[in-house]
Structure formats: structure tokens, C-alpha cells
Amino acid sequence: MTRTVTAGLDGSPESRAAVEWAAREAGLRHLPLKIVNVREPGPAADDLPREAAEGVRLRHPGVEVVTDRLTADPAEALTEAADAAELMVLGSHGLGAVGGFLLGSVSLTVIARAERPVVLVRAGEQAADEHRPDPAGVPSAAAPFRPVVLGLDTGAPDDTLLEFAFAAAACRDTALRVVHGWNEPHGSVHPLQGDAGEHASHARGQATVLTELLRPWRQKFPDVQVIEASRCGSAARVLVGAARDAALVVVGRRVRTGPLGARIGHVAHAVLHHVEAPVAVVPHT
């Protein structure tokens, strides 16, 4: 059975932005779009997915659209829908009082538990936001895409994560910026305090590891321009800084079970909280 790009819709502005982003993604991937509405029974709820689907069909005539209305616990129902999808798309709230994006409990639960990639989209996200300005400096969805940005741990690379990021860049015909943040060797002295040589040597070593890791992926996706960014600093801080002009940011979530249950991870959580662009969280072993 063909997997779908699935979007959760509850009528909020962020969920409507998620549906619209999912429709564009379905068009890029040549996949059907499924709009899932999880709500209590009621006549208003009956109209919501149908009206959304009609609007998508008008704006994206080449995309097949189906709907599904469920009466269940939203987190559980959307997690189940995500596991049956190619990827799940959900909306996130706007900025909170401390300057970061608010992450709803349902979205966090789905991201932490889903076995398939989950994309979080901000309210107000527009198609032009994913593209570079046109020659006149005007935002335009007809201009080339901004780069896809991938946060990568070179100590534990995963093929699922790399495949997703390269494929996302390929279908957008855009560059893939691969970002790796690393720390100074244990016990080293800060370069400003006289250890610049050791710092430079460690930096070259980290960059070489990233280059070698990406070599087979460059061969597999020869049309994707790869931009390597190996930077000293915490992985979360480096990735958030490198993602300011991204069309899509891709991060991994290691699937692990423990007494505290499923977890997102501090890097993914930081990106979800601070990056404006859509963020794809890809689970992997």
C-alpha cells in the first residue's frame, strides 16, 4: 500500500499551515496527502477535514487528497497515523514569553513515540518562506529553494537520517548543508590561551571525519550539492545557528526505551524550540 504524507488538522492556524506544507511536500514526493482530524463528535468537526481537502485540491490540483476523521485520544491516534505514513506533519504554536516556540504536548508525544519522521510546521509558514528571494529581492515560491540543513553526529551516523536528508534536498533541487558540532578534546586549553595548534589540528580531524562519512552519500546523490559545516561548539547551538536560512531542518531522534519512556533528545528539542523553519525529526536506532 502506498504511504501518504499525513497532516494532523484541528482547525488551529498552525495545523492549517501544516496541512498546506504537507500538500506541497506530497507534490514534491509524488505521494497522496492524507488529512487526519482527531476530535470529539460534532457537526463542526465533520466539515473541517472536508473543507480543508477541497481547498487543497483547488490550490494543488496534482495532489491526491484523502481524509480521515477519528474519535480517540489525539496523541495516540496521531502516533498511529504517523507510523502508517511516509511522514507526519503537525503544527506548532507561536513564540512564548521567553522567545522560543511553544511545543504542544500532543506534538511532543507524537515526535517522541512515532516510528516514522515527523515534521513540525510553524503557524504562518508560507511557501515563499522556503525559497530564496527572487532577483528583485521579493520572497517568491518560484525562486530556488533555500538549503536543507542536517544536524549530524559523526560518532553515531545513521543511514535512515542521511537518506531522508539527501532525498529532501534532491526533490527540492537544492543544497544540503550538513552540520556537525564538536567540543574541544578533554583537557585541552582554549586556543586564545596558547593552544591554537592543537585546536586547529582537532578541527581538521573533525572536518575530515565528516568528509569521509559523506563520501558514499555524495556518490549516491551526485546531483545534490553538499555543504559541510564542522564547527566547534555544542551540537544544539551550532545547528540552530546554521539553520537560520533553511528550507527544512533535519535532526535525528535515537529510539531508546527506558524507565522515563520515549525521549526526543536535547539537540532535537533545542531545534524545535528555536528554529523558525519546518523541522523534521527522524527516528533511528
XYZ file of N, CA and C in Angstrom, residues 28-277:
750
model
N 5.942 17.338 -4.066
C 7.363 17.099 -4.337
C 7.687 15.614 -4.369
N 7.039 14.857 -3.499
C 7.334 13.425 -3.385
C 6.438 12.561 -4.274
N 5.467 13.184 -4.951
C 4.519 12.456 -5.797
C 3.775 11.387 -4.990
N 3.285 11.812 -3.833
C 2.541 10.931 -2.940
C 1.180 11.545 -2.615
N 0.210 10.715 -2.223
C -1.077 11.262 -1.780
C -0.918 12.008 -0.454
N -1.838 12.916 -0.197
C -1.919 13.623 1.077
C -3.108 13.094 1.853
N -2.881 12.755 3.107
C -3.990 12.371 3.994
C -4.122 13.422 5.087
N -5.331 13.945 5.241
C -5.622 14.912 6.296
C -6.377 14.177 7.402
N -5.799 14.167 8.589
C -6.375 13.448 9.722
C -6.887 14.441 10.745
N -8.148 14.293 11.121
C -8.771 15.149 12.123
C -9.193 14.282 13.294
N -8.601 14.546 14.460
C -8.934 13.788 15.676
C -9.667 14.721 16.615
N -10.990 14.496 16.739
C -11.792 15.384 17.567
C -12.984 14.641 18.136
N -13.660 15.322 19.072
C -14.908 14.793 19.603
C -15.992 14.899 18.527
N -17.008 14.035 18.579
C -18.083 14.095 17.588
C -18.788 15.449 17.621
N -19.247 15.901 16.444
C -19.976 17.159 16.366
C -20.064 17.618 14.921
N -21.088 18.350 14.561
C -21.255 18.763 13.164
C -20.137 19.654 12.650
N -19.583 20.529 13.486
C -18.494 21.391 13.014
C -17.267 20.568 12.659
N -16.994 19.596 13.489
C -15.830 18.749 13.230
C -16.006 17.960 11.950
N -17.248 17.604 11.603
C -17.488 16.832 10.387
C -17.055 17.612 9.149
N -17.234 18.937 9.156
C -16.949 19.746 7.983
C -15.472 20.096 7.837
N -14.736 20.066 8.923
C -13.369 20.575 8.912
C -12.461 19.850 7.923
N -12.298 18.533 7.987
C -11.390 17.882 7.035
C -11.876 17.967 5.594
N -13.188 17.929 5.394
C -13.725 18.009 4.023
C -13.422 19.369 3.414
N -13.670 20.436 4.181
C -13.402 21.770 3.665
C -11.911 21.979 3.408
N -11.074 21.465 4.310
C -9.625 21.586 4.117
C -9.190 20.853 2.857
N -9.742 19.655 2.632
C -9.382 18.868 1.451
C -9.806 19.579 0.169
N -10.991 20.191 0.187
C -11.449 20.909 -1.007
C -10.526 22.075 -1.331
N -10.069 22.785 -0.291
C -9.148 23.892 -0.518
C -7.807 23.426 -1.069
N -7.305 22.311 -0.537
C -6.030 21.778 -1.017
C -6.149 21.352 -2.479
N -7.257 20.723 -2.839
C -7.429 20.272 -4.225
C -7.443 21.457 -5.194
N -7.996 22.586 -4.756
C -8.007 23.771 -5.613
C -6.608 24.361 -5.764
N -5.867 24.404 -4.656
C -4.540 25.035 -4.681
C -3.450 24.103 -5.213
N -3.690 22.791 -5.100
C -2.682 21.803 -5.526
C -3.382 20.732 -6.370
N -3.765 21.078 -7.585
C -4.593 20.163 -8.389
C -3.923 18.841 -8.723
N -2.610 18.750 -8.621
C -1.937 17.500 -8.943
C -1.794 16.552 -7.772
N -2.274 16.956 -6.596
C -2.106 16.145 -5.393
C -3.412 15.411 -5.065
N -3.315 14.100 -4.912
C -4.467 13.309 -4.463
C -4.667 13.538 -2.972
N -5.903 13.818 -2.556
C -6.175 14.137 -1.159
C -7.246 13.199 -0.614
N -6.960 12.619 0.538
C -7.941 11.804 1.248
C -8.034 12.336 2.677
N -9.144 12.026 3.332
C -9.333 12.494 4.699
C -9.678 11.321 5.607
N -9.406 11.554 6.889
C -9.735 10.540 7.891
C -10.110 11.285 9.166
N -11.281 10.971 9.690
C -11.740 11.603 10.921
C -11.810 10.556 12.009
N -11.137 10.817 13.134
C -11.037 9.833 14.210
C -11.553 10.423 15.511
N -12.174 9.567 16.302
C -12.578 9.942 17.645
C -11.747 9.105 18.605
N -10.733 9.732 19.190
C -9.790 8.992 20.024
C -8.898 9.988 20.740
N -8.010 9.473 21.567
C -7.002 10.322 22.190
C -6.100 10.878 21.092
N -5.957 12.194 20.981
C -5.214 12.769 19.852
C -3.780 12.260 19.728
N -3.050 12.197 20.833
C -1.655 11.764 20.756
C -1.550 10.327 20.273
N -2.410 9.468 20.799
C -2.352 8.061 20.393
C -2.772 7.895 18.940
N -3.849 8.585 18.546
C -4.347 8.440 17.176
C -3.350 8.997 16.163
N -2.729 10.134 16.464
C -1.786 10.723 15.528
C -0.481 9.941 15.468
N -0.084 9.341 16.577
C 1.102 8.483 16.556
C 0.858 7.266 15.673
N -0.321 6.669 15.798
C -0.670 5.521 14.955
C -0.722 5.926 13.483
N -1.285 7.109 13.221
C -1.344 7.595 11.842
C 0.055 7.875 11.302
N 0.927 8.384 12.154
C 2.302 8.657 11.737
C 3.026 7.381 11.353
N 2.825 6.330 12.111
C 3.519 5.071 11.849
C 3.092 4.437 10.534
N 1.902 4.806 10.047
C 1.422 4.271 8.769
C 1.764 5.184 7.599
N 2.398 6.323 7.878
C 2.640 7.338 6.849
C 4.088 7.325 6.375
N 4.322 8.002 5.258
C 5.703 8.267 4.842
C 6.319 9.287 5.794
N 5.555 10.304 6.120
C 5.918 11.221 7.189
C 4.656 11.906 7.685
N 4.691 12.317 8.944
C 3.582 13.022 9.573
C 3.951 14.490 9.713
N 2.979 15.376 9.468
C 3.204 16.811 9.567
C 2.239 17.385 10.593
N 2.778 18.096 11.584
C 1.981 18.695 12.639
C 2.327 20.166 12.769
N 1.416 20.938 13.343
C 1.658 22.353 13.565
C 2.194 22.615 14.952
N 2.889 23.750 15.095
C 3.362 24.155 16.420
C 2.927 25.584 16.682
N 2.858 25.940 17.952
C 2.382 27.258 18.340
C 3.423 28.326 18.049
N 3.061 29.561 18.319
C 3.974 30.673 18.095
C 4.983 30.825 19.209
N 5.600 32.003 19.266
C 6.639 32.255 20.255
C 6.056 32.394 21.650
N 6.805 31.863 22.618
C 6.427 32.008 24.011
C 7.068 33.240 24.630
N 6.840 33.413 25.916
C 7.315 34.609 26.600
C 8.839 34.697 26.638
N 9.520 33.568 26.592
C 10.986 33.579 26.681
C 11.627 33.547 25.302
N 10.856 33.724 24.243
C 11.427 33.850 22.912
C 11.571 32.566 22.140
N 11.092 31.459 22.676
C 11.162 30.193 21.951
C 9.779 29.754 21.522
N 9.725 28.850 20.548
C 8.439 28.354 20.080
C 7.833 27.397 21.108
N 6.523 27.479 21.273
C 5.821 26.615 22.204
C 5.551 25.262 21.545
N 5.880 24.197 22.238
C 5.677 22.860 21.716
C 4.543 22.195 22.481
N 3.432 21.929 21.795
C 2.281 21.328 22.442
C 2.560 19.906 22.891
N 1.815 19.467 23.904
C 2.041 18.131 24.455
C 1.730 17.036 23.442
N 0.725 17.255 22.583
C 0.393 16.237 21.581
C 1.529 16.096 20.584
N 2.030 17.225 20.075
C 3.126 17.168 19.111
C 4.358 16.514 19.717
N 4.697 16.882 20.958
C 5.862 16.306 21.608
C 5.712 14.798 21.787
N 4.509 14.363 22.136
C 4.272 12.927 22.321
C 4.415 12.177 21.010
N 3.839 12.729 19.940
C 3.932 12.065 18.643
C 5.383 11.997 18.179
N 6.112 13.099 18.314
C 7.512 13.116 17.901
C 8.321 12.089 18.684
N 8.053 11.978 19.977
C 8.828 11.075 20.829
C 8.504 9.607 20.587
N 7.293 9.312 20.110
C 6.870 7.912 20.007
C 6.804 7.370 18.586
N 6.667 8.241 17.603
C 6.442 7.780 16.232
C 7.660 7.030 15.696
N 7.383 6.046 14.854
C 8.447 5.256 14.225
C 8.817 5.794 12.852
N 8.113 6.819 12.389
C 8.376 7.442 11.098
C 8.706 8.919 11.319
N 9.286 9.592 10.330
C 9.614 11.008 10.502
C 8.385 11.870 10.774
N 8.578 12.859 11.632
C 7.531 13.825 11.959
C 8.078 15.221 11.696
N 7.310 16.033 10.959
C 7.713 17.403 10.642
C 6.829 18.356 11.424
N 7.462 19.334 12.072
C 6.726 20.352 12.802
C 6.787 21.664 12.025
N 5.618 22.277 11.801
C 5.500 23.488 10.979
C 4.915 24.609 11.836
N 5.485 25.792 11.703
C 5.029 26.941 12.490
C 3.770 27.566 11.891
N 2.964 28.155 12.743
C 1.824 28.928 12.258
C 2.326 30.073 11.393
N 1.646 30.301 10.290
C 2.044 31.374 9.396
C 3.069 30.994 8.366
N 3.543 29.754 8.376
C 4.507 29.297 7.382
C 3.918 29.435 5.980
N 4.670 30.067 5.068
C 4.233 30.274 3.695
C 5.199 29.580 2.740
N 4.702 29.255 1.555
C 5.547 28.580 0.574
C 6.795 29.397 0.269
N 6.659 30.714 0.163
C 7.802 31.567 -0.176
C 8.878 31.538 0.895
N 8.505 31.192 2.138
C 9.484 31.167 3.219
C 10.568 30.123 2.989
N 10.264 29.093 2.210
C 11.233 28.025 1.964
C 12.156 28.345 0.795
N 11.916 29.464 0.128
C 12.653 29.807 -1.080
C 13.497 31.048 -0.879
N 14.545 31.159 -1.675
C 15.358 32.362 -1.675
C 14.563 33.510 -2.310
N 14.892 34.752 -1.996
C 14.224 35.871 -2.676
C 14.510 35.837 -4.176
N 13.586 36.381 -4.958
C 13.814 36.454 -6.406
C 14.861 37.541 -6.702
N 15.260 37.721 -7.971
C 16.308 38.703 -8.284
C 16.008 40.118 -7.806
N 14.735 40.432 -7.632
C 14.373 41.763 -7.146
C 14.353 41.844 -5.625
N 14.668 40.716 -4.966
C 14.664 40.687 -3.513
C 13.313 40.421 -2.894
N 12.347 40.011 -3.722
C 10.984 39.751 -3.246
C 10.822 38.265 -2.941
N 10.259 37.903 -1.775
C 10.011 36.485 -1.485
C 9.121 35.868 -2.552
N 9.522 34.694 -3.044
C 8.769 34.083 -4.141
C 8.936 32.575 -4.110
N 7.810 31.862 -4.196
C 7.852 30.405 -4.260
C 8.368 29.917 -5.605
N 8.513 30.822 -6.580
C 9.057 30.443 -7.884
C 10.579 30.476 -7.897
N 11.194 31.047 -6.866
C 12.655 31.111 -6.774
C 13.194 29.773 -6.273
N 14.496 29.537 -6.385
C 15.077 28.276 -5.889
C 14.875 28.118 -4.386
N 14.857 26.866 -3.957
C 14.706 26.568 -2.539
C 15.942 27.010 -1.750
N 15.710 27.380 -0.519
C 16.807 27.534 0.426
C 17.393 26.145 0.715
N 18.555 26.040 1.349
C 19.142 24.716 1.587
C 18.377 23.906 2.628
N 18.480 22.603 2.514
C 18.083 21.696 3.587
C 19.271 21.592 4.532
N 19.022 21.654 5.815
C 20.091 21.609 6.811
C 19.936 20.341 7.654
N 21.007 19.578 7.744
C 21.020 18.328 8.506
C 21.989 18.444 9.664
N 21.507 18.155 10.864
C 22.387 18.042 12.020
C 22.839 16.600 12.157
N 24.162 16.382 12.167
C 24.699 15.021 12.123
C 25.714 14.797 13.235
N 25.542 13.707 13.937
C 26.514 13.237 14.927
C 27.442 12.261 14.222
N 28.671 12.672 13.953
C 29.584 11.808 13.199
C 30.011 10.581 14.003
N 29.804 10.633 15.312
C 30.142 9.466 16.120
C 29.102 8.367 16.035
N 27.908 8.705 15.613
C 26.831 7.715 15.507
C 25.953 8.044 14.304
N 26.516 8.041 13.085
C 25.712 8.363 11.896
C 24.709 7.249 11.616
N 23.603 7.616 11.024
C 22.562 6.623 10.739
C 22.099 6.782 9.299
N 21.983 5.672 8.584
C 21.602 5.717 7.177
C 20.197 6.257 6.971
N 19.286 5.954 7.889
C 17.910 6.440 7.751
C 17.869 7.962 7.755
N 18.620 8.562 8.662
C 18.671 10.016 8.777
C 19.316 10.633 7.540
N 20.435 10.081 7.101
C 21.132 10.606 5.939
C 20.299 10.458 4.667
N 19.650 9.323 4.508
C 18.807 9.090 3.336
C 17.677 10.107 3.283
N 17.042 10.364 4.413
C 15.936 11.321 4.454
C 16.419 12.705 4.046
N 17.539 13.144 4.607
C 18.027 14.494 4.333
C 18.463 14.653 2.880
N 19.202 13.675 2.348
C 19.634 13.776 0.954
C 18.436 13.746 0.014
N 17.455 12.883 0.299
C 16.266 12.815 -0.556
C 15.471 14.116 -0.496
N 15.398 14.734 0.689
C 14.677 16.003 0.825
C 15.345 17.094 -0.004
N 16.675 17.124 0.007
C 17.390 18.101 -0.808
C 17.228 17.799 -2.294
N 17.267 16.521 -2.652
C 17.169 16.135 -4.066
C 15.818 16.525 -4.650
N 14.731 16.271 -3.943
C 13.412 16.578 -4.507
C 13.156 18.084 -4.567
N 13.932 18.857 -3.819
C 13.819 20.315 -3.883
C 14.840 20.924 -4.848
N 15.725 20.095 -5.368
C 16.801 20.561 -6.245
C 17.588 21.669 -5.561
N 17.989 21.409 -4.332
C 18.712 22.411 -3.558
C 19.890 21.775 -2.846
N 20.680 22.596 -2.187
C 21.870 22.114 -1.495
C 21.489 21.485 -0.154
N 22.367 20.604 0.308
C 22.244 20.021 1.647
C 23.429 20.504 2.473
N 23.142 21.231 3.531
C 24.181 21.687 4.452
C 24.225 20.729 5.636
N 25.324 20.028 5.776
C 25.476 19.039 6.848
C 26.291 19.669 7.965
N 25.692 19.754 9.139
C 26.277 20.489 10.256
C 26.690 19.517 11.357
N 27.937 19.651 11.790
C 28.454 18.826 12.882
C 29.112 19.723 13.915
N 28.606 19.679 15.139
C 29.218 20.440 16.223
C 30.090 19.546 17.077
N 31.268 20.020 17.437
C 32.196 19.212 18.232
C 32.808 20.047 19.339
N 33.254 19.359 20.385
C 33.853 20.019 21.536
C 35.364 19.866 21.512
N 36.049 20.735 22.230
C 37.495 20.627 22.364
C 37.856 19.291 23.024
N 39.016 18.726 22.680
C 39.437 17.489 23.353
C 39.490 17.683 24.857
N 39.180 16.640 25.583
C 39.169 16.702 27.041
C 40.535 17.130 27.568
N 40.550 18.155 28.379
C 41.797 18.602 28.977
C 42.560 19.604 28.150
N 42.091 19.955 26.955
C 42.821 20.905 26.116
C 42.631 22.323 26.631
N 43.529 23.199 26.205
C 43.483 24.601 26.597
C 42.810 25.384 25.488
N 42.062 26.410 25.836
C 41.403 27.239 24.819
C 42.454 27.840 23.894
N 42.177 27.906 22.554
C 43.172 28.420 21.623
C 43.653 29.827 21.946
N 42.815 30.669 22.547
C 43.241 32.017 22.899
C 44.233 32.008 24.049
N 44.370 30.868 24.696
C 45.307 30.756 25.803
C 46.580 30.020 25.389
N 46.815 29.936 24.088
C 48.077 29.392 23.631
C 48.024 28.001 23.059
N 46.844 27.402 22.886
C 46.747 26.043 22.371
C 46.115 26.038 20.981
N 46.397 27.066 20.184
C 45.765 27.197 18.874
C 46.148 26.064 17.948
N 47.370 25.570 18.069
C 47.807 24.491 17.195
C 47.021 23.224 17.422
N 46.813 22.865 18.667
C 46.025 21.665 18.974
C 44.578 21.839 18.528
N 44.060 23.035 18.718
C 42.684 23.314 18.286
C 42.545 23.140 16.775
N 43.485 23.714 16.024
C 43.425 23.624 14.565
C 43.556 22.184 14.093
N 44.430 21.421 14.749
C 44.604 20.020 14.376
C 43.339 19.221 14.640
N 42.710 19.474 15.781
C 41.468 18.770 16.115
C 40.360 19.166 15.140
N 40.300 20.449 14.762
C 39.291 20.921 13.815
C 39.454 20.229 12.464
N 40.702 20.107 11.999
C 40.938 19.422 10.725
C 40.523 17.965 10.804
N 40.811 17.337 11.935
C 40.427 15.938 12.098
C 38.919 15.750 12.072
N 38.193 16.631 12.741
C 36.734 16.546 12.755
C 36.165 16.777 11.359
N 36.727 17.733 10.622
C 36.262 18.012 9.260
C 36.519 16.823 8.344
N 37.659 16.171 8.530
C 37.989 15.011 7.698
C 37.027 13.866 7.953
N 36.685 13.644 9.215
C 35.725 12.591 9.547
C 34.395 12.846 8.848
N 33.935 14.093 8.865
C 32.672 14.430 8.221
C 32.756 14.206 6.716
N 33.855 14.626 6.106
C 34.028 14.454 4.658
C 33.998 12.991 4.262
N 34.700 12.159 5.004
C 34.755 10.730 4.676
C 33.406 10.061 4.896
N 32.714 10.488 5.920
C 31.394 9.909 6.188
C 30.417 10.218 5.056
N 30.537 11.406 4.481
C 29.598 11.834 3.441
C 29.984 11.362 2.050
N 31.184 10.846 1.878
C 31.659 10.479 0.547
C 30.710 9.517 -0.174
N 30.276 8.394 0.434
C 29.371 7.495 -0.298
C 28.009 8.110 -0.585
N 27.595 9.066 0.237
C 26.302 9.706 0.004
C 26.368 10.715 -1.132
N 27.515 11.355 -1.291
C 27.714 12.209 -2.463
C 27.636 11.380 -3.743
N 28.169 10.164 -3.689
C 28.133 9.290 -4.859
C 26.713 8.803 -5.136
N 25.956 8.543 -4.071
C 24.584 8.063 -4.238
C 23.663 9.172 -4.743
N 23.945 10.415 -4.341
C 23.136 11.575 -4.759
C 24.057 12.581 -5.437
N 24.537 12.269 -6.651
C 25.537 13.134 -7.301
C 25.009 14.514 -7.669
N 23.700 14.663 -7.779
C 23.136 15.955 -8.161
C 22.910 16.894 -6.974
N 23.119 16.391 -5.752
C 22.913 17.213 -4.560
C 24.222 17.894 -4.179
N 24.213 19.209 -4.164
C 25.373 19.949 -3.683
C 25.443 19.813 -2.166
N 26.584 19.367 -1.652
C 26.751 19.166 -0.221
C 27.673 20.246 0.333
N 27.209 20.919 1.369
C 27.995 21.941 2.057
C 28.303 21.406 3.450
N 29.574 21.206 3.731
C 29.980 20.655 5.023
C 30.278 21.785 5.999
N 29.727 21.681 7.191
C 29.933 22.699 8.226
C 30.307 22.007 9.524
N 31.600 21.880 9.774
C 32.109 21.286 11.010
C 32.559 22.424 11.906
N 31.875 22.603 13.040
C 32.114 23.772 13.874
C 32.358 23.373 15.331
N 33.228 24.124 15.981
C 33.457 23.924 17.406
C 32.297 24.533 18.192
N 31.723 23.757 19.081
C 30.611 24.237 19.892
C 29.620 23.127 20.146
N 28.669 23.396 21.009
C 27.658 22.382 21.296
C 26.837 22.105 20.047
N 26.453 20.849 19.867
C 25.715 20.455 18.666
C 24.440 21.275 18.512
N 23.737 21.508 19.606
C 22.474 22.250 19.535
C 22.714 23.693 19.098
N 23.696 24.353 19.715
C 23.947 25.761 19.385
C 24.430 25.912 17.952
N 25.335 25.042 17.530
C 25.867 25.125 16.175
C 24.766 24.898 15.145
N 23.909 23.921 15.396
C 22.856 23.608 14.439
C 21.821 24.720 14.356
N 21.412 25.254 15.490
C 20.437 26.358 15.477
C 20.998 27.549 14.707
N 22.279 27.856 14.899
C 22.881 28.958 14.183
C 22.967 28.733 12.687
N 23.207 27.487 12.285
C 23.360 27.169 10.858
C 22.033 27.014 10.142
N 20.932 27.027 10.880
C 19.627 26.744 10.285
C 18.796 27.990 10.040
N 19.399 29.161 10.153
C 18.606 30.396 10.062
C 18.073 30.661 8.661
N 18.704 30.093 7.637
C 18.229 30.321 6.266
C 17.756 29.021 5.620
N 17.289 28.074 6.417
C 16.946 26.746 5.908
C 15.529 26.688 5.356
N 15.348 25.843 4.341
C 14.007 25.479 3.891
C 13.420 24.414 4.803
N 14.285 23.524 5.264
C 13.888 22.421 6.132
C 15.100 22.039 6.956
N 14.890 21.779 8.251
C 15.951 21.315 9.135
C 15.655 19.874 9.520
N 16.669 19.020 9.410
C 16.509 17.597 9.680
C 17.386 17.209 10.866
N 16.785 16.600 11.869
C 17.523 16.113 13.033
C 17.091 14.682 13.321
N 17.946 13.958 13.987
C 17.638 12.584 14.336
C 17.110 12.464 15.746
N 16.410 11.389 15.981
C 15.975 11.025 17.342
C 16.287 9.557 17.540
N 17.216 9.284 18.460
C 17.579 7.902 18.711
C 16.449 7.199 19.458
N 15.997 6.080 18.914
C 14.917 5.319 19.545
C 15.508 4.536 20.699
N 15.067 4.850 21.879
C 15.540 4.131 23.065
C 14.395 3.999 24.044
N 14.380 2.914 24.741
C 13.360 2.680 25.759
C 14.033 2.679 27.120
N 13.333 3.170 28.101
C 13.899 3.240 29.435
C 12.818 3.553 30.444
N 13.200 3.727 31.711
C 12.202 3.975 32.754
C 11.455 5.279 32.577
N 12.056 6.248 31.861
C 11.395 7.538 31.645
C 10.562 7.565 30.371
N 10.534 6.453 29.630
C 9.762 6.395 28.405
C 10.495 7.016 27.235
N 9.771 7.252 26.136
C 10.378 7.799 24.923
C 10.839 9.237 25.166
N 11.973 9.585 24.542
C 12.526 10.927 24.695
C 12.891 11.497 23.324
N 12.911 12.824 23.230
C 13.241 13.480 21.976
C 14.747 13.703 21.842
N 15.417 14.036 22.909
C 16.835 14.360 22.861
C 17.039 15.862 22.901
N 18.134 16.316 23.532
C 18.301 17.746 23.777
C 18.566 18.534 22.498
N 19.259 17.939 21.511
C 19.525 18.666 20.273
C 18.225 18.883 19.497
N 17.457 17.808 19.319
C 16.180 17.939 18.605
C 15.257 18.909 19.339
N 15.236 18.832 20.654
C 14.366 19.722 21.421
C 14.780 21.175 21.237
N 16.083 21.458 21.235
C 16.561 22.824 21.041
C 16.182 23.352 19.664
N 16.322 22.509 18.641
C 15.970 22.928 17.282
C 14.472 23.192 17.171
N 13.663 22.309 17.715
C 12.217 22.500 17.686
C 11.808 23.778 18.409
N 12.554 24.147 19.419
C 12.201 25.300 20.249
C 12.673 26.622 19.647
N 13.750 26.592 18.838
C 14.383 27.845 18.428
C 14.438 28.102 16.924
N 14.223 27.118 16.083
C 14.352 27.300 14.633
C 12.992 27.618 14.024
N 12.938 28.633 13.169
C 11.682 29.055 12.555
C 11.245 28.132 11.430
N 12.189 27.548 10.710
C 11.860 26.720 9.554
C 11.186 25.422 9.999
